[in-house]
Amino acid sequence: MNDRPDVPGELVDRRTKGVWWPGGPIPAADFAARRDRLFDGPFTWPLLVLRESALERNVAALAEFTRAHGLLFAPHGKTSMAPALLRRQLEAGAWGITVATANQALAVRGFGVRRILLANQLLDPRVIRWAAEEMSADRGFDLLFYVDSPEGVAAVAAAAQGWKGERFPGALIERGVPGGRTGARTRGEVLDLAHAVDAIPGAATVGVAGYEGPLSDADGVRGFLRDLRGDVEALLAQRGPGPGRPILTVGGSAWFDLVAEEIGGMVEALPILRSGAYITHDDGLYRRVTPYNRLPEGGDALTGALELWAQVTSAPEEGLAIAGMGRRDAGYDQDLPIPRVLRRADGTAVPADGVRVTKFDDQHAYLSVPVGLDVRPGDLMSFGISHPCTTFDKWRSIPVVDDADTVVDLIATYF
Amino acid sequence: MNDRPDVPGELVDRRTKGVWWPGGPIPAADFAARRDRLFDGPFTWPLLVLRESALERNVAALAEFTRAHGLLFAPHGKTSMAPALLRRQLEAGAWGITVATANQALAVRGFGVRRILLANQLLDPRVIRWAAEEMSADRGFDLLFYVDSPEGVAAVAAAAQGWKGERFPGALIERGVPGGRTGARTRGEVLDLAHAVDAIPGAATVGVAGYEGPLSDADGVRGFLRDLRGDVEALLAQRGPGPGRPILTVGGSAWFDLVAEEIGGMVEALPILRSGAYITHDDGLYRRVTPYNRLPEGGDALTGALELWAQVTSAPEEGLAIAGMGRRDAGYDQDLPIPRVLRRADGTAVPADGVRVTKFDDQHAYLSVPVGLDVRPGDLMSFGISHPCTTFDKWRSIPVVDDADTVVDLIATYF
C-alpha cells in the first residue's frame, strides 16, 4: 500500500462534523501533529473518536488468530473505508482487503491497496475491464470478484471480448444459503458457472466464496462450510490439476472459530477469512456475538474502540436528559448507543451506570437517567456503539486518541 | 448568500460513492457542465439522485405557502446540509436557515448564509462568542440560539463576560412539551429564563421557540401553539414595549397547516416556520404526514424528489432478488425504500409494482418479487425513500437530473 495516500491534499475544514475550526482548512497531517487534547481541543460535540489502545489490540488479535489457524485474511474494508485503518490491517499481515461495491474497489485501489476481493457479483463489464487494465498496468495488483449467475458470466464475457491485455481479474463462484442472500444454491450450479467462466478466453475461475451470515446456529454454519469445502473439491475434480490452488473465502465475524476448525490450514485450497467489524469491535452486537466468547482468549480479547462523545443539551424533567446526538451520528440498526462515562464540566468523570438511551431522533438522543444521578446540561457523556459499519459511515474525520485523551491522529473515511 | 461558495475547490473524485471516475478528480462545476446521461454517464450503482422538477415544485410550494399565510420561513438546513439547496431556499424568499448543532452553524456560515437559527441550547461559551464575533465583523449576519435552563443562561453570561464587540447573538427561550424533548416545561420558567438572559449586559431574549414534533394529534398541537403564543404575550407584558417584535418559531413539517391557522400573520410577534424535509419530501413518512393531505392543494402538492437507483446483483431464488444497496445508502428509520421503476439492460422501464424491500443489510436489500415479474441480475431499480434527513447524510455528492435523465448539476453535502 502506498504511503498514507489519503493524507496529501486531505484537508480538515469547518464543514467537517465534530471539528471546530473557524480559521479555515488545514491538512489532516498537520492537525494530528498538534497533539490536541480531546476535551479542550478544536472539537465540538458530538464527536466520534477511536481509542488507539483498543484499535491496536483488535488489529493484533485477528492477525494472530488467522496466522495461528492457517487462514489468510482479507478484512472487509467496507467497515471503515478509512485508508489509515486498512493500512494497519495490511501491515499486520492481511493478505488483501475485501470490499462490497465497484465504487469501494475504485476507492480502495485509489488508497494504494494491492489485492482487492470484491465480494459481490459484477454485472457491469466496464468495471471488470477497468480491473483488467489496472492489473495489466501493475503486475502487483490483483482483483477478484464474484459470479453467481449466467448474467454474471455474460458480464465477464463482455469484458473479455477483444481484451488484449496481459492479465484479467479472477472469478470466485459464490455459493449461497437457501432462503439467504446472494449466491448459487446448488453444487451443480457452482460447477456449471465455473465451467462457463473458464470457457471464456482470458477469464478464469479462481475459487469459491460464501457468506455464512444468514445462518443462526453453529450446526448450520458447519454444514455450510462443509458444503463450500465440497464445492472446491468438486471444482478441482472437474477441471483437473491446475497452476495454482483455488481460493475458498468466507465471512466469519460471528463464526471465525468454526471457520478455523472447518477450513483453517486446508491444503487443497487457500482459505481466506473476510471479517471486518473486529477492527473496532463494539459494545453491542459484536460484543454479544464475537466467537471469542467461545474461545479460550475470552470475550475481552477484543475491545470496543469507537466512542461517541455527546453533550447533554437539556435536562427538562426528572429522569430525562437529552444528548446532542442521534441517527446522524451512530448506528441504530442493532442497538441504540450504550452510555459509558459521564464527564462533568469540571472534568470529573463517573460511570454512566443506569443511564439508557431510550429513543433516537435525527440529532437528539433521549436518556433515561436513574434517581440519584445528577445529569446537567453541558455535561459530556461517552457512548459505546453497536455495529461499527453504520457508525463509521456517519463521520468523515475521526480523531484517534491515546489513553491520556491526547489526539494522536485524525483519520479520513471515504463513503 | 455568497455565489456558490461550495463549488470553488470542490472536487469530485473516485473516492466519492456513486461517481465512477477512474481518471482522477475534477471540479464539481465542470462535472455538471458535462451534461452526462444518468444511465450511460460516469456513475456506478447505487446512486442517489435528485429530480430537478420535483425539487423546483417543492421549494416553490412552501415559499408560496408561508408567504400566503403570513409566516417567515427558516427551513431546517440539517435535512440536506447542501449549500446549493440552501441557496435555492433563500432565493425563493426564506428569511434564514435553521441548523441543529454548533458545527452545522459553522458549516452554514461557511456557505455564506446570512441568518442562522440554531435550534438547540448552546452550552459552550466559545460558540456563542464566535457568533458574537461574526456578527460584529459582519453587520449583515445574524445568529439566534436557544436557552432552556439556568446552565444555558450561564453559558450566555460566560460568553458575554468581557465582550466589547458591537453585537451579540439573540436568545430564544425554548418551551417544550411535557414528556417530550427539550425546552422549559412551564410559562414561569420561560419568563424566568428570559429575565435572566436580559439581565446579562449585552445579551437579550429575542423570542420564544417550540417544537411540536412530539405531539401526535391536532388538538395537542393547537394547544401547544396557543401556549407558545401565550408565552410571547407574557414575555411582552413582562418587559414592556421594546425596540423590535419578538420571534415565535415552531417546527411544522407535519403540522404547518395548524401553524398557519394559529400563528400565521400574527402582529405582536414574527412567526417563523422551520420545516426542512419538504424540500425533497419522500415516498414514505412525509407522504403520509404532510399537511397537504388536509389542505385544498392536496397531498400531491409535494413530490418525492430523491430517487435511489440500485442494481439487481443477484436473483438466486424464485421470488427473491438482491439489490446492491442497503443501510449505507438510504434511511431505514421510518420505512425501507419503496420500489418505483424496474429498468432493464435494454433501457425499457416498467413500474416495479408489487416489489417490496423486505430486509436491509449494510450493502444489500432483499426484494420480494411478485410472480410474473422477471427481475434479473443487471437490471436497475429505482426506489423512493422514506425520511430525507437519514438519506441525504449518506451521500457526499448527489447528481441532479432533469425529466429526460440528463445530469444538470452535482451538489455537495456537508455532514
XYZ file of C-alpha atoms in Angstrom, chain A:
415
model
C 0.000 0.000 0.000
C 1.253 3.488 -0.764
C 2.486 5.755 1.995
C -0.620 7.392 3.510
C -2.129 8.230 0.130
C -5.106 9.780 1.884
C -3.148 12.491 3.633
C -1.679 14.621 0.855
C -4.364 17.060 -0.118
C -6.673 15.873 2.632
C -7.968 18.959 4.384
C -9.934 19.184 7.586
C -12.215 22.165 7.407
C -15.017 23.751 9.339
C -17.570 21.959 7.245
C -16.454 18.681 8.818
C -18.659 17.479 11.663
C -17.038 17.400 15.071
C -14.081 19.611 14.203
C -14.380 23.221 15.290
C -12.025 25.138 13.095
C -13.310 28.592 12.201
C -9.878 29.654 10.919
C -10.116 27.695 7.665
C -8.941 24.318 6.428
C -5.658 22.723 7.461
C -4.035 19.487 6.263
C -5.089 16.438 8.263
C -1.445 15.565 8.944
C -0.809 18.996 10.499
C -3.930 18.577 12.574
C -2.637 15.284 14.005
C 0.736 16.856 14.756
C -0.899 19.448 17.014
C -1.350 16.810 19.757
C -4.617 18.389 20.816
C -6.393 17.328 23.963
C -9.810 15.772 23.391
C -11.635 17.948 25.917
C -10.025 21.293 25.246
C -9.051 20.906 21.625
C -10.706 22.252 18.481
C -13.738 19.990 18.694
C -17.461 20.326 19.087
C -19.970 17.729 20.123
C -20.994 15.181 19.110
C -17.631 13.699 18.199
C -16.764 10.125 17.284
C -13.289 9.088 18.422
C -11.185 5.973 18.029
C -9.290 4.726 21.067
C -5.758 3.838 19.916
C -5.078 1.167 22.525
C -8.240 -0.761 21.632
C -7.584 -0.431 17.918
C -4.087 -1.797 18.324
C -5.258 -4.780 20.378
C -8.053 -5.625 17.942
C -5.853 -5.474 14.850
C -3.247 -7.659 16.559
C -5.830 -10.158 17.823
C -7.253 -11.158 14.444
C -3.841 -11.033 12.764
C -2.670 -13.528 15.356
C -5.829 -15.637 15.198
C -5.726 -16.054 11.423
C -1.975 -16.760 11.450
C -2.331 -19.345 14.218
C -5.182 -21.136 12.442
C -3.849 -21.287 8.907
C -6.195 -18.706 7.427
C -5.389 -15.899 5.022
C -7.101 -12.678 5.947
C -8.838 -10.132 3.704
C -10.600 -7.945 6.283
C -13.722 -6.249 4.966
C -12.791 -2.668 4.176
C -16.421 -1.538 3.910
C -16.491 -1.368 7.710
C -14.286 1.723 7.917
C -13.377 2.773 4.352
C -10.503 4.530 6.116
C -7.132 4.222 4.338
C -5.249 4.689 7.607
C -7.039 1.665 9.099
C -6.720 -0.545 6.012
C -3.030 0.239 6.093
C -2.759 -1.000 9.671
C -4.581 -4.200 8.764
C -2.227 -4.819 5.831
C 0.844 -4.009 7.897
C -0.341 -6.574 10.440
C -0.194 -9.199 7.714
C -3.536 -9.116 5.922
C -3.442 -10.799 2.511
C -5.747 -8.207 0.938
C -8.826 -6.053 1.518
C -12.431 -7.054 0.844
C -14.947 -4.516 -0.499
C -18.675 -4.646 -1.235
C -19.173 -2.487 -4.333
C -17.449 -1.418 -7.527
C -17.068 2.065 -6.128
C -15.421 0.789 -2.975
C -12.985 -1.145 -5.182
C -12.176 2.050 -7.063
C -11.694 3.950 -3.797
C -9.546 1.278 -2.176
C -7.419 0.995 -5.322
C -7.016 4.773 -5.038
C -5.710 4.273 -1.496
C -2.982 2.019 -2.887
C -4.324 -1.400 -1.831
C -2.664 -4.138 -3.930
C -5.126 -7.015 -3.537
C -8.888 -6.480 -3.587
C -11.578 -9.088 -3.036
C -14.855 -7.639 -4.348
C -17.448 -9.725 -2.523
C -20.334 -9.241 -4.941
C -21.291 -10.144 -8.446
C -20.194 -7.579 -11.050
C -22.764 -7.008 -13.762
C -21.094 -4.006 -15.338
C -18.434 -5.087 -17.882
C -16.834 -1.616 -17.612
C -15.830 -2.365 -14.030
C -14.352 -5.770 -14.882
C -12.478 -4.196 -17.781
C -11.138 -1.449 -15.509
C -9.776 -4.135 -13.172
C -8.152 -5.940 -16.128
C -6.489 -2.695 -17.197
C -5.231 -1.944 -13.690
C -3.895 -5.482 -13.283
C -2.150 -5.375 -16.625
C -0.598 -1.971 -15.916
C 0.542 -3.070 -12.451
C 1.557 -6.700 -12.047
C 1.465 -6.262 -8.292
C -2.254 -5.531 -8.311
C -4.974 -8.168 -8.152
C -8.757 -8.042 -8.034
C -11.148 -10.934 -7.504
C -14.928 -10.737 -7.819
C -17.996 -12.964 -7.568
C -20.161 -14.693 -10.144
C -23.427 -16.360 -9.110
C -25.500 -16.440 -12.307
C -25.444 -16.696 -16.112
C -25.797 -12.889 -16.196
C -22.569 -12.630 -14.234
C -20.874 -14.952 -16.729
C -22.201 -12.784 -19.578
C -20.671 -9.670 -17.962
C -17.312 -11.460 -17.817
C -17.636 -12.434 -21.469
C -18.494 -8.860 -22.461
C -15.489 -7.512 -20.562
C -13.151 -10.137 -22.017
C -14.364 -9.501 -25.566
C -11.451 -8.068 -27.523
C -9.273 -7.789 -24.418
C -5.578 -7.859 -25.431
C -4.021 -7.088 -22.047
C -1.802 -9.426 -20.076
C -3.996 -10.102 -17.094
C -7.676 -10.405 -16.197
C -9.445 -10.440 -12.802
C -10.273 -13.852 -11.358
C -13.832 -15.006 -10.704
C -14.964 -16.623 -7.459
C -18.156 -18.607 -7.820
C -20.484 -17.642 -5.000
C -22.412 -20.327 -3.186
C -25.379 -19.129 -1.130
C -27.618 -20.393 1.631
C -31.183 -21.403 0.654
C -33.506 -18.681 1.950
C -30.441 -16.467 2.422
C -28.832 -13.740 0.385
C -26.808 -13.940 -2.832
C -25.046 -16.981 -4.304
C -25.932 -20.044 -6.362
C -27.949 -22.518 -4.316
C -26.543 -25.860 -5.501
C -23.196 -27.521 -6.259
C -24.385 -28.223 -9.770
C -24.849 -24.512 -10.419
C -21.455 -23.707 -8.908
C -19.758 -26.182 -11.221
C -21.709 -25.008 -14.281
C -20.824 -21.382 -13.601
C -17.151 -22.222 -13.085
C -17.132 -24.147 -16.332
C -18.822 -21.273 -18.188
C -16.309 -18.719 -16.882
C -13.377 -20.972 -17.731
C -14.720 -21.295 -21.281
C -14.290 -17.528 -21.840
C -10.889 -16.817 -23.419
C -8.765 -14.908 -20.919
C -11.096 -15.431 -17.954
C -10.736 -17.990 -15.168
C -12.499 -19.266 -12.077
C -10.106 -18.977 -9.148
C -12.217 -20.399 -6.360
C -15.421 -20.446 -4.351
C -16.936 -17.877 -1.976
C -19.672 -17.977 0.631
C -21.213 -15.898 3.378
C -22.481 -17.713 6.427
C -24.112 -14.574 7.891
C -27.728 -15.650 7.211
C -27.231 -18.790 9.347
C -28.075 -18.536 13.003
C -26.606 -21.637 14.625
C -23.329 -23.486 14.754
C -24.615 -26.646 13.093
C -25.925 -24.670 10.142
C -22.643 -22.806 9.798
C -20.604 -26.020 9.969
C -22.823 -27.611 7.349
C -22.435 -24.654 5.027
C -18.653 -24.543 5.476
C -18.509 -28.255 4.605
C -20.649 -27.632 1.528
C -18.207 -24.944 0.422
C -15.280 -27.239 1.019
C -17.048 -29.884 -1.042
C -17.616 -27.323 -3.805
C -13.899 -26.584 -4.029
C -13.048 -30.264 -4.122
C -15.630 -30.818 -6.866
C -14.219 -27.847 -8.767
C -10.730 -29.348 -8.596
C -12.094 -32.716 -9.732
C -13.954 -31.067 -12.614
C -11.029 -29.201 -14.055
C -8.085 -31.381 -13.041
C -4.771 -30.161 -11.668
C -4.149 -26.508 -12.487
C -1.423 -23.951 -11.957
C -2.496 -22.673 -8.540
C -4.531 -23.621 -5.503
C -8.091 -22.364 -5.659
C -9.420 -19.931 -3.105
C -12.118 -20.665 -0.548
C -13.353 -17.499 1.117
C -15.962 -16.969 3.837
C -17.219 -14.120 6.073
C -16.854 -15.007 9.690
C -17.314 -12.021 12.052
C -19.603 -14.117 14.207
C -18.151 -17.544 13.405
C -14.412 -17.359 12.791
C -13.868 -20.064 15.413
C -15.844 -22.534 13.290
C -14.174 -21.240 10.137
C -10.799 -22.017 11.714
C -11.947 -25.517 12.690
C -13.538 -26.376 9.371
C -11.209 -24.830 6.793
C -8.181 -23.467 8.697
C -4.927 -24.872 7.310
C -6.623 -26.714 4.453
C -4.117 -27.702 1.790
C -6.233 -28.222 -1.312
C -7.305 -24.553 -1.289
C -6.299 -21.168 0.161
C -8.779 -20.380 2.940
C -9.474 -16.644 3.245
C -11.428 -15.027 6.083
C -13.186 -11.693 5.411
C -14.264 -10.417 8.888
C -14.330 -6.640 9.095
C -16.078 -5.377 12.207
C -13.437 -6.771 14.584
C -11.194 -3.762 13.924
C -13.226 -1.598 16.282
C -15.481 -4.285 17.717
C -18.375 -2.677 19.635
C -20.323 -2.600 22.887
C -23.492 -4.174 21.476
C -23.959 -6.593 18.591
C -20.379 -7.811 18.249
C -19.805 -7.910 21.964
C -22.666 -10.421 22.055
C -21.756 -12.495 19.015
C -17.949 -12.494 18.909
C -16.523 -16.006 18.610
C -14.095 -15.049 21.394
C -16.992 -15.657 23.781
C -16.471 -19.355 22.918
C -12.661 -19.285 22.639
C -10.032 -19.630 25.385
C -8.989 -15.968 24.936
C -12.455 -14.947 26.159
C -14.830 -12.191 25.102
C -12.434 -9.463 26.230
C -9.895 -10.349 23.527
C -11.500 -7.536 21.516
C -12.389 -4.094 22.910
C -14.914 -1.527 21.657
C -12.649 1.097 20.071
C -15.318 3.561 18.938
C -16.531 6.139 21.472
C -19.147 8.718 20.704
C -18.907 11.826 22.883
C -22.010 13.987 23.091
C -23.116 16.914 25.182
C -26.183 16.878 27.382
C -28.127 19.762 25.852
C -31.185 19.683 28.108
C -32.413 18.078 31.312
C -36.020 19.221 31.218
C -37.705 16.705 33.527
C -36.798 14.438 36.434
C -35.222 11.309 34.987
C -34.969 12.674 31.419
C -31.957 14.209 29.715
C -31.400 14.942 26.048
C -27.987 14.452 24.447
C -26.984 16.235 21.263
C -26.521 13.204 19.039
C -28.813 10.916 17.112
C -29.416 8.962 13.924
C -26.908 11.166 12.134
C -24.110 10.168 14.480
C -24.273 6.478 15.421
C -25.668 3.218 14.127
C -29.129 2.331 15.405
C -29.849 -0.788 13.363
C -28.774 -3.199 16.099
C -28.947 -1.340 19.432
C -29.001 2.307 20.432
C -25.657 3.583 21.821
C -24.611 2.346 25.249
C -23.724 5.051 27.842
C -20.235 4.626 29.286
C -18.982 7.673 31.181
C -20.480 10.941 32.425
C -17.943 13.757 32.372
C -18.924 16.941 34.171
C -17.933 20.488 33.315
C -15.215 20.404 35.995
C -13.538 17.421 34.317
C -14.556 14.790 36.875
C -15.858 11.570 35.392
C -18.178 8.915 36.782
C -19.542 5.732 35.181
C -22.868 6.396 33.446
C -24.355 3.426 35.305
C -28.077 3.030 34.856
C -28.361 5.622 32.069
C -30.094 4.267 28.977
C -30.753 5.688 25.524
C -34.475 5.141 25.084
C -35.139 6.924 21.767
C -33.319 8.465 18.826
C -34.244 11.489 16.723
C -32.045 12.712 13.877
C -29.943 14.933 16.126
C -31.151 14.090 19.648
C -30.924 11.106 21.986
C -33.387 10.656 24.847
C -31.655 9.462 28.017
C -33.387 7.770 30.896
C -31.452 8.874 33.997
C -31.654 6.873 37.238
C -32.667 8.522 40.515
C -29.623 9.861 42.324
C -27.502 10.592 39.256
C -27.338 14.305 38.559
C -27.031 14.904 34.811
C -26.918 18.573 33.844
C -26.889 20.500 30.550
C -23.280 20.959 29.487
C -22.116 17.603 30.885
C -20.491 15.304 28.362
C -21.304 11.634 28.046
C -19.465 8.928 26.146
C -21.297 6.084 24.461
C -20.183 2.750 23.145
C -21.821 1.881 19.857
C -23.444 -1.179 18.359
C -22.386 -2.026 14.817
C -19.299 -0.170 13.602
C -20.302 -0.243 9.893
C -23.316 2.013 10.409
C -21.318 4.324 12.697
C -18.161 4.835 10.628
C -20.207 5.912 7.611
C -21.603 8.900 9.521
C -18.179 10.529 10.022
C -15.702 11.956 7.509
C -12.920 12.688 10.019
C -12.313 10.707 13.205
C -9.693 11.698 15.817
C -7.664 8.834 17.281
C -6.920 9.335 20.990
C -4.494 7.675 23.350
C -5.389 6.612 26.883
C -4.490 10.076 28.170
C -7.055 11.630 25.749
C -4.388 13.177 23.543
C -5.263 13.231 19.841
C -2.556 11.220 18.085
C -4.089 11.014 14.600
C -7.027 12.161 12.550
C -8.268 9.635 10.024
C -10.421 10.212 6.977
C -13.192 7.906 5.747
C -14.473 7.605 2.165
C -18.132 6.689 1.797
